Short mmCIF file of C-alpha atoms in Angstrom, two decimals:
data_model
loop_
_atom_site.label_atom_id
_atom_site.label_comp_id
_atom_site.label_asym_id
_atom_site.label_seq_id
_atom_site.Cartn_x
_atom_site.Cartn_y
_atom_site.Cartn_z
CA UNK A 1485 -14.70 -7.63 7.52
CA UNK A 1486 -14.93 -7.48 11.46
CA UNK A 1487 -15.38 -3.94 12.72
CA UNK A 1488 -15.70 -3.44 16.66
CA UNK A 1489 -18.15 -0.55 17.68
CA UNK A 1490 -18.03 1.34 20.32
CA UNK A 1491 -19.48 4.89 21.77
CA UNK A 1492 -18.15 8.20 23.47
CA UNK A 1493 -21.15 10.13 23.97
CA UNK A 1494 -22.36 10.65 20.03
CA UNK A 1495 -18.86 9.65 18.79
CA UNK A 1496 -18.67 6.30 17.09
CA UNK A 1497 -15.59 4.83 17.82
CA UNK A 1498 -15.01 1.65 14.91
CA UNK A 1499 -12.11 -0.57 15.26
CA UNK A 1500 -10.97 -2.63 12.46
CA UNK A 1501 -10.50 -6.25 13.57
CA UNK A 1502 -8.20 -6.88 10.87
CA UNK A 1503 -4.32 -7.02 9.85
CA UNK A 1504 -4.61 -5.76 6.34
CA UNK A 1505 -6.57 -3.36 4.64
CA UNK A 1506 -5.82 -4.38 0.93
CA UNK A 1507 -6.92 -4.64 -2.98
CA UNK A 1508 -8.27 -8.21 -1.52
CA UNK A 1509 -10.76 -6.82 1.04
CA UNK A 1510 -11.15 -2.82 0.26
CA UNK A 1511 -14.61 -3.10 -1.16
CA UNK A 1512 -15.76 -5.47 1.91
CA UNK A 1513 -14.47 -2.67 4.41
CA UNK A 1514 -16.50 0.34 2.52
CA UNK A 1515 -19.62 -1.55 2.13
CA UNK A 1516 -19.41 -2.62 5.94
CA UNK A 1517 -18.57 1.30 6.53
CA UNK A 1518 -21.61 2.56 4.94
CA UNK A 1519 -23.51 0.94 7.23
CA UNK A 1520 -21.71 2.95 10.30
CA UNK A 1521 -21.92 5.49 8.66
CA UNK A 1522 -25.71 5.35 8.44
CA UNK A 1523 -26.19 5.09 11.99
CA UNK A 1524 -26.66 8.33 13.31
CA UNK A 1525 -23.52 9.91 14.59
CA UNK A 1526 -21.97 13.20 15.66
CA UNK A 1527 -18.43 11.68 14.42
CA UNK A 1528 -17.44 8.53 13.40
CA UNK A 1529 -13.34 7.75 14.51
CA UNK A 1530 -11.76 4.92 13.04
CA UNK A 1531 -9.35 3.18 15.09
CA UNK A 1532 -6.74 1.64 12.80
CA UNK A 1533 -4.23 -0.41 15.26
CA UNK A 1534 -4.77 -3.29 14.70
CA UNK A 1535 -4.60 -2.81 11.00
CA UNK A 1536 -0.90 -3.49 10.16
CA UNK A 1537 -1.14 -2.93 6.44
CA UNK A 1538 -3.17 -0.44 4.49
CA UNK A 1539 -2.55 0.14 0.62
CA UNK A 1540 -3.65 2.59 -1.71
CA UNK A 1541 -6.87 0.64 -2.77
CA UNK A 1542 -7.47 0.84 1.47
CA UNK A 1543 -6.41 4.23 1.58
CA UNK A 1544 -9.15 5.40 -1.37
CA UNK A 1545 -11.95 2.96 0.68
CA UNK A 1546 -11.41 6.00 3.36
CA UNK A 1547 -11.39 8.59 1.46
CA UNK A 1548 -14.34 7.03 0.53
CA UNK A 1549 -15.85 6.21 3.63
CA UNK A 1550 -15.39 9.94 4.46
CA UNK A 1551 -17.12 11.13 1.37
CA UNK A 1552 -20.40 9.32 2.35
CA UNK A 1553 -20.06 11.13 5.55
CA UNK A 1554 -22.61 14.90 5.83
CA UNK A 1555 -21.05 18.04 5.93
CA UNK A 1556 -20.09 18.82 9.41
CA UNK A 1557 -19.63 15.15 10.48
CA UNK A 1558 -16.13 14.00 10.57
CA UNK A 1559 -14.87 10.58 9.86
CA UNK A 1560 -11.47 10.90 12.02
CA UNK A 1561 -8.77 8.44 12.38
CA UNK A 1562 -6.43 6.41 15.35
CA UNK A 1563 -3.87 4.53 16.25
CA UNK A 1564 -2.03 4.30 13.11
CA UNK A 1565 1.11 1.40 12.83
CA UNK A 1566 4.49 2.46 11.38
CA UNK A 1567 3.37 1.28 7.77
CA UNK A 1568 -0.20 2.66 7.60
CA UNK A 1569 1.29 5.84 9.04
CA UNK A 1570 4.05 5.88 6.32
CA UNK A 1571 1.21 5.39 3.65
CA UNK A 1572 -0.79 8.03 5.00
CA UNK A 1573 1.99 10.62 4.88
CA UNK A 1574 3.33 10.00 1.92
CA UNK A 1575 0.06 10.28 -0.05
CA UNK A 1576 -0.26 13.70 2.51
CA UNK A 1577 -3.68 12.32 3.53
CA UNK A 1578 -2.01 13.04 7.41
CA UNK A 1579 -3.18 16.84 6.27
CA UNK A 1580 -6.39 16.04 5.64
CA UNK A 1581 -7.39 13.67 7.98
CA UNK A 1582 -7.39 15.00 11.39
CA UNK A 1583 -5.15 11.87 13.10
CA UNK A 1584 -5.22 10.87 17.03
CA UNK A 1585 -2.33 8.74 18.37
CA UNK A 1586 -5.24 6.15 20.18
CA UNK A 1587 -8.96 6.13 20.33
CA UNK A 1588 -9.38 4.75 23.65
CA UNK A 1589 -10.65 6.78 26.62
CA UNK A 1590 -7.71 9.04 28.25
CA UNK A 1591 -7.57 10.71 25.06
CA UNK A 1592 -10.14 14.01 26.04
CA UNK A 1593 -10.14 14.52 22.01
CA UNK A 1594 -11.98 11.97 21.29
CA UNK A 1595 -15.24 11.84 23.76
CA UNK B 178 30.30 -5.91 1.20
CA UNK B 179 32.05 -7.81 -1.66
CA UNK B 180 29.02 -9.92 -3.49
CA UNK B 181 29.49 -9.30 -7.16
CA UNK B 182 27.06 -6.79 -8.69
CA UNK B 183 26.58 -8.47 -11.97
CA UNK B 184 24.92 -11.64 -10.74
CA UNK B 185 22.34 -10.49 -11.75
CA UNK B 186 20.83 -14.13 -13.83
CA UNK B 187 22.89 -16.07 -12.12
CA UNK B 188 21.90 -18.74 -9.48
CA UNK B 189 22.65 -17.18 -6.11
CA UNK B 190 21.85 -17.99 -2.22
CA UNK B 191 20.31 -14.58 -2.20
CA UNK B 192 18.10 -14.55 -5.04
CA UNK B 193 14.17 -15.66 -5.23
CA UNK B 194 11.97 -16.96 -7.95
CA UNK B 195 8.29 -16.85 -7.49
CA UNK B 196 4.98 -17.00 -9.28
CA UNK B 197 1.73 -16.23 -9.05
CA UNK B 198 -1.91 -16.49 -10.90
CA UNK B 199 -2.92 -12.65 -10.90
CA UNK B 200 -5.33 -11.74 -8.43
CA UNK B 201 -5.84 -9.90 -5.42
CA UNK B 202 -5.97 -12.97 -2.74
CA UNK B 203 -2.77 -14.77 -4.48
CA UNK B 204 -1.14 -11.41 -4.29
CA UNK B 205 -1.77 -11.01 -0.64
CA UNK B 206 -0.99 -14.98 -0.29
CA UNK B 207 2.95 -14.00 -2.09
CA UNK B 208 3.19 -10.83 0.43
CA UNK B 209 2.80 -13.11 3.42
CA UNK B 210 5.21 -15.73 2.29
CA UNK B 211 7.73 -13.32 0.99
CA UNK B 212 7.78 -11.27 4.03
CA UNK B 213 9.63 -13.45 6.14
CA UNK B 214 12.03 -14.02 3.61
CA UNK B 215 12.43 -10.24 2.86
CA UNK B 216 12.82 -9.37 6.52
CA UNK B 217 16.34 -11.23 6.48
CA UNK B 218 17.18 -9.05 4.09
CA UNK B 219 16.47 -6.13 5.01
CA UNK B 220 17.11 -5.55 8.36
CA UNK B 221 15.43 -1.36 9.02
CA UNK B 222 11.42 -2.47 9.89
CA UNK B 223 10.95 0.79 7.76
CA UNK B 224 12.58 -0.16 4.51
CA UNK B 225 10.83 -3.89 5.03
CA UNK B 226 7.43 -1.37 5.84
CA UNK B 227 8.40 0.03 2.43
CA UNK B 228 9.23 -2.61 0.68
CA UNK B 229 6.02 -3.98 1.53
CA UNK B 230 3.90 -1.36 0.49
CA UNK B 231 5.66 -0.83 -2.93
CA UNK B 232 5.31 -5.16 -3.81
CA UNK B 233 1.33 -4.69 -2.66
CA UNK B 234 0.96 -1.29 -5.18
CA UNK B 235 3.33 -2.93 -8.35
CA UNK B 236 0.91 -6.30 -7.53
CA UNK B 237 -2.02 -5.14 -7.24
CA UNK B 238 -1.81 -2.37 -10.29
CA UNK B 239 -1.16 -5.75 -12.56
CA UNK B 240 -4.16 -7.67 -11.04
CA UNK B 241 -6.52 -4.50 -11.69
CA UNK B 242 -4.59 -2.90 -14.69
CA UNK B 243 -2.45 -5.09 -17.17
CA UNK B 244 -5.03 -8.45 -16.64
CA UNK B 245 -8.30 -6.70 -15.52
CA UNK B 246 -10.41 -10.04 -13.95
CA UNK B 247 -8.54 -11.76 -17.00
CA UNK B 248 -6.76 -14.94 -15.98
CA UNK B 249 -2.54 -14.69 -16.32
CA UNK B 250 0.37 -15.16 -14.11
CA UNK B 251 2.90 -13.18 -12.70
CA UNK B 252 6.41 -13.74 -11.62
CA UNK B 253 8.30 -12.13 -9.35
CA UNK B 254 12.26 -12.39 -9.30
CA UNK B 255 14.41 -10.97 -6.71
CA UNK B 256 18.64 -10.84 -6.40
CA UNK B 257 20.12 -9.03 -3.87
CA UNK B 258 22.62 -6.53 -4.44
CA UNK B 259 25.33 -4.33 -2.33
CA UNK B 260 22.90 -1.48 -2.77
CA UNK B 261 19.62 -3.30 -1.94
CA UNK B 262 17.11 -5.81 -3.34
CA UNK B 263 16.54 -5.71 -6.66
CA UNK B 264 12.96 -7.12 -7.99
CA UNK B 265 12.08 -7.74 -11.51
CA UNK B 266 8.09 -7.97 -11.77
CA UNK B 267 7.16 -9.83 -15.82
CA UNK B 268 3.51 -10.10 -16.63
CA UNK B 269 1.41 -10.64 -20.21
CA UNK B 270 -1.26 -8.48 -19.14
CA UNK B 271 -2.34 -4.82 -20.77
CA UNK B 272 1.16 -2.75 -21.47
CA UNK B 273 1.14 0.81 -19.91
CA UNK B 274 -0.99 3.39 -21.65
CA UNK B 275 1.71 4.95 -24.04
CA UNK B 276 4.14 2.71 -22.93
CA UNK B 277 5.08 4.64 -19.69
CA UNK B 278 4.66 4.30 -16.14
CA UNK B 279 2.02 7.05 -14.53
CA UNK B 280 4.32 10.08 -13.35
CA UNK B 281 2.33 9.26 -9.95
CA UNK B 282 1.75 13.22 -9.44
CA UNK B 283 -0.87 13.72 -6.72
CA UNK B 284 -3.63 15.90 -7.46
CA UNK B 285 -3.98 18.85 -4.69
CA UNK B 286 -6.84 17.57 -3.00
CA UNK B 287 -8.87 19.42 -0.43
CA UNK B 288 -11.13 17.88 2.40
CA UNK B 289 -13.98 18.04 -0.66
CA UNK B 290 -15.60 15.92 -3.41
CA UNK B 291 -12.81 16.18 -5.36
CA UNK B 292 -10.57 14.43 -3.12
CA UNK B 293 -8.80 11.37 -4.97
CA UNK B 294 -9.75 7.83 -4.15
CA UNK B 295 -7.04 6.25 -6.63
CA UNK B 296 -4.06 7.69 -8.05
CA UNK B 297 -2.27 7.07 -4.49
CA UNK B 298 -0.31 3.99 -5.99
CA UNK B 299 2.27 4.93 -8.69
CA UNK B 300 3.17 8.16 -5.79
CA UNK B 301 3.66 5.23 -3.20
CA UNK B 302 5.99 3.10 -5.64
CA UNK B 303 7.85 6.27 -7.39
CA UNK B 304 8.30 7.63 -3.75
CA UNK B 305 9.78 3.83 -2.06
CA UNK B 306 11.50 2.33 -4.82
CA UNK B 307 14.33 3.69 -7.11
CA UNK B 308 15.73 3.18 -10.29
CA UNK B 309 12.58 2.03 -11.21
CA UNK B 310 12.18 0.99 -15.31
CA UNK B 311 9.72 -0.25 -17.67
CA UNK B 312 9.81 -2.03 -20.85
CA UNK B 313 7.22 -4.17 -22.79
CA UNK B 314 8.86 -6.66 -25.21
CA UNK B 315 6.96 -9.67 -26.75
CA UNK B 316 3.66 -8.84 -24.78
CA UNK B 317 5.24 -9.02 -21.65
CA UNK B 318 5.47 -5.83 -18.88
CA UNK B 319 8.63 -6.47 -17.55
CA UNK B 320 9.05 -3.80 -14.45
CA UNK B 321 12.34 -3.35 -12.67
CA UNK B 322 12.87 -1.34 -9.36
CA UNK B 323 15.24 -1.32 -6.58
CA UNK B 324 14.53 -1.38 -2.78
CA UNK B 325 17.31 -0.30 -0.59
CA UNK B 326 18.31 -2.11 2.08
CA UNK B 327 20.84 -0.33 3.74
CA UNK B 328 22.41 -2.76 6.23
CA UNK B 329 23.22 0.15 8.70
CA UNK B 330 20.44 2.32 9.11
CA UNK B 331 18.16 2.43 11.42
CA UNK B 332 15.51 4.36 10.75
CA UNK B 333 14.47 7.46 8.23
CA UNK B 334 12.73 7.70 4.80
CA UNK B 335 14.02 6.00 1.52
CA UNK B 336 14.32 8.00 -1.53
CA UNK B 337 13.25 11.04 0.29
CA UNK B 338 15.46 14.63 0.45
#
């Protein structure tokens, strides 16, 4: 599981390097998330566009992800593709996720 | 459109036979060789999106449900019809509990503990596909659905009001 890091200030940006976020790999993305997560952070965003497919055993890795996260630190997500988006609304996790169209710098949201 | 709808069986140009040993890699494997395929067929990127999503969730749920790490195969059978593709899923895993698909009902979850981490996959397939039906006969699963392919739209949500 390849995850780019990056920071904004205390935000930790984390950029899947993959295509697919699936039953095959969902456990290898939350165990290499708990280790993000461990650094210390203000927020933690995870930039999703590259990731072209996400299903629901992705989707519960980051609900899961964002359950090993403290009170009052956010795991936040970008850049979702037409199908990750469509999985995202549909299981109304759009609502409780707060959702920004990109990660990158430009967007004054997320620095 | 005038291809017959009861070919249904029958050998046809548009129809596809494939199996597959029932885990998740070989499931991901059939996804990337079917896409291609499926993409000629259905020509809206969101109802190929869909149909994508709803062939991951019916795969997957037999990999982790009906066989549980248990060795078994499971084949996939598509025909195309006026209204769509139409997929017929067999397997000779676990049946259903109760012999009936989860109703796929999503519990009201809140930004706390008691957030869901499963439960998102039967809303994903009841909400994608339609005429979706389950029988178990011989100690097989056999699970049909249909996937619309509606030649002329564009864009917009399947199934959806």
């Amino acid at each position: 599981m390849n995850l780019a890091v990056e920071w904004q200030g205390r935000t930790m940006i984390v950029r899947v390097e993959e295509t697919r976020i699936d039953a095959a790999v969902a456990i290898l993305f939350k165990d290499a998330m708990r280790e993000m997560v461990a650094m210390p952070s203000d927020r933690i965003i995870l930039d999703l566009s590259r990731v072209a497919f996400l299903d629901s055993s992705g989707l519960g890795a980051v609900v899961a992800v964002m359950k090993l996260m403290d009170a009052g630190r956010p795991l936040e997500i970008a850049g979702l593709t037409p199908t990750v988006e469509k999985v995202f609304r549909l299981t109304r996790m759009d609502r409780v996720f707060t959702i920004h169209p990109t990660a990158g710098a430009g967007d004054d949201d997320a620095r | 459109m005038t291809m017959p709808d009861s070919a249904e069986g029958k050998a046809h140009p548009g129809a596809i036979h494939c199996w597959l040993p029932g885990d998740a890699f070989a499931v991901r494997a059939t996804l990337a060789q079917l896409l291609p395929r499926l993409a000629e067929l259905i020509p809206c990127e969101d109802d190929l999106g869909a149909a994508e999503i709803v062939l991951a969730e019916v795969l997957n749920n037999i990999v982790e449900h009906a066989y549980r790490g248990r060795r078994g195969d499971i084949e996939v059978d598509l025909t195309i019809t006026p209204e769509g593709v139409r997929f017929v899923v067999t397997d000779s895993g676990d049946p259903f509990p109760d012999r009936r698909l989860p109703s796929g009902r999503l519990v009201a979850g809140r930004l706390t503990d008691s957030l869901p981490e499963g439960g998102f996959g039967w809303h994903l397939i009841r909400n994608l596909s339609r005429e979706l039906h389950y029988e178990r006969n011989r100690g097989q699963n056999r699970l049909s659905f249909l996937l619309p392919a509606d030649q002329s739209r564009k864009r917009g949500e399947i199934g959806r009001s």
